[in-house]
């Protein structure tokens, strides 16, 4: 706690006056008596400001989220100081909205849980500082939360998933495979050696200037690739999945991104267009990169399942693969993983898209 307080001092710290005003704004008296413990979850690890109230039985009583996607689309990517400022502007409103929706006053909370790692330091600092002020004023327990562990365990809100199970976390900032043996017991099997798949898809979308495409102008990079890929042919370009000879469960996406950059540059020359204009083959490139990414992720996951089953780390029957994170909402990639789980007699479980992306519910 001392270490967290020390870290919080470097970042944004709301004034005591603002904190008191925030707490005084709750003057309602709920009509029900809460018999369960109530946890407020706060998430600010990247570019979404989110909060939720969840009880110990898993009931979501209220949630709120503010997405920064529209702002970051204009800058071509997440700018940490901009993300930090947007968190500062919205965190009090989002927490207040989550509490008001749940009909829970701050004094009725049993604890406050907040993401403390991993993520953008400037963004994390806003949520951490705000939470510590609340903890200090309300005299409630503080629960530091690991962002990736929260993603991994979210599925247990919706399904009766028994330990152990395999989890694949794929997002714009992370890519890893882990065996989940307990609530805080994880065995890391593989991770990206460079960038995350969501980051790579975003970079390809920016290189293709899909924000200028009339159908994709309001979409994030990954969503734009998935949308445009439906209009293209996945085998029009022959991109090879990375690390085909590597005898481990790690991932790599930088090499694939460089190959695609070269293809785009070559096609721009062939079509006689400037960088920043839309290629006629953009849909084919989107389809090919999505297909290659799906194949790479599926093959590495297949290796992990076989490894775990050979060593009796997973049940031989009724083994479960949980896939979460923003990229897990890509239906093409999800279908590739479904082929793998069908072939290995595993059950594939994915949270709904709103719980795949960053949210306050998974933290609470």
mmCIF file of N, CA and C in Angstrom, residues 25 31 40 51 89 115 138 165 186 193 225-226 279 288 306:
data_model
loop_
_atom_site.group_PDB
_atom_site.id
_atom_site.type_symbol
_atom_site.label_atom_id
_atom_site.label_comp_id
_atom_site.label_asym_id
_atom_site.label_seq_id
_atom_site.Cartn_x
_atom_site.Cartn_y
_atom_site.Cartn_z
ATOM 1 N N UNK A 25 -22.333 14.016 -3.186
ATOM 2 C CA UNK A 25 -23.342 13.984 -4.255
ATOM 3 C C UNK A 25 -24.277 12.783 -4.117
ATOM 4 N N UNK A 31 -33.623 1.480 -1.739
ATOM 5 C CA UNK A 31 -34.812 0.854 -1.198
ATOM 6 C C UNK A 31 -34.604 -0.597 -0.842
ATOM 7 N N UNK A 40 -16.583 -2.112 -5.976
ATOM 8 C CA UNK A 40 -16.484 -1.150 -7.070
ATOM 9 C C UNK A 40 -15.203 -1.447 -7.833
ATOM 10 N N UNK A 51 -16.031 1.680 -15.037
ATOM 11 C CA UNK A 51 -16.305 1.353 -13.628
ATOM 12 C C UNK A 51 -17.538 0.474 -13.562
ATOM 13 N N UNK A 89 -10.647 13.739 -17.066
ATOM 14 C CA UNK A 89 -11.899 14.465 -17.307
ATOM 15 C C UNK A 89 -13.133 13.606 -17.063
ATOM 16 N N UNK A 115 -7.363 -1.552 -11.470
ATOM 17 C CA UNK A 115 -6.241 -2.051 -12.270
ATOM 18 C C UNK A 115 -4.970 -1.298 -11.902
ATOM 19 N N UNK A 138 -13.202 6.778 2.514
ATOM 20 C CA UNK A 138 -14.245 5.835 2.927
ATOM 21 C C UNK A 138 -13.755 4.789 3.931
ATOM 22 N N UNK A 165 -7.995 -24.434 -16.551
ATOM 23 C CA UNK A 165 -8.408 -24.238 -17.937
ATOM 24 C C UNK A 165 -7.334 -23.413 -18.640
ATOM 25 N N UNK A 186 -1.294 -18.830 -12.180
ATOM 26 C CA UNK A 186 -1.194 -18.884 -13.636
ATOM 27 C C UNK A 186 0.168 -19.434 -14.058
ATOM 28 N N UNK A 193 6.536 -12.212 -28.765
ATOM 29 C CA UNK A 193 7.940 -11.806 -28.626
ATOM 30 C C UNK A 193 8.147 -10.355 -29.035
ATOM 31 N N UNK A 225 -10.330 -3.770 -40.444
ATOM 32 C CA UNK A 225 -9.745 -4.918 -41.148
ATOM 33 C C UNK A 225 -10.761 -6.048 -41.246
ATOM 34 N N UNK A 226 -11.442 -6.346 -40.144
ATOM 35 C CA UNK A 226 -12.434 -7.426 -40.145
ATOM 36 C C UNK A 226 -13.582 -7.117 -41.106
ATOM 37 N N UNK A 279 -5.946 1.754 -51.724
ATOM 38 C CA UNK A 279 -5.584 0.802 -52.780
ATOM 39 C C UNK A 279 -6.821 0.055 -53.265
ATOM 40 N N UNK A 288 -6.239 -11.185 -46.331
ATOM 41 C CA UNK A 288 -5.034 -12.013 -46.218
ATOM 42 C C UNK A 288 -4.371 -11.854 -44.854
ATOM 43 N N UNK A 306 -2.135 -29.320 -26.946
ATOM 44 C CA UNK A 306 -1.482 -30.634 -27.005
ATOM 45 C C UNK A 306 -0.459 -30.788 -25.877
#
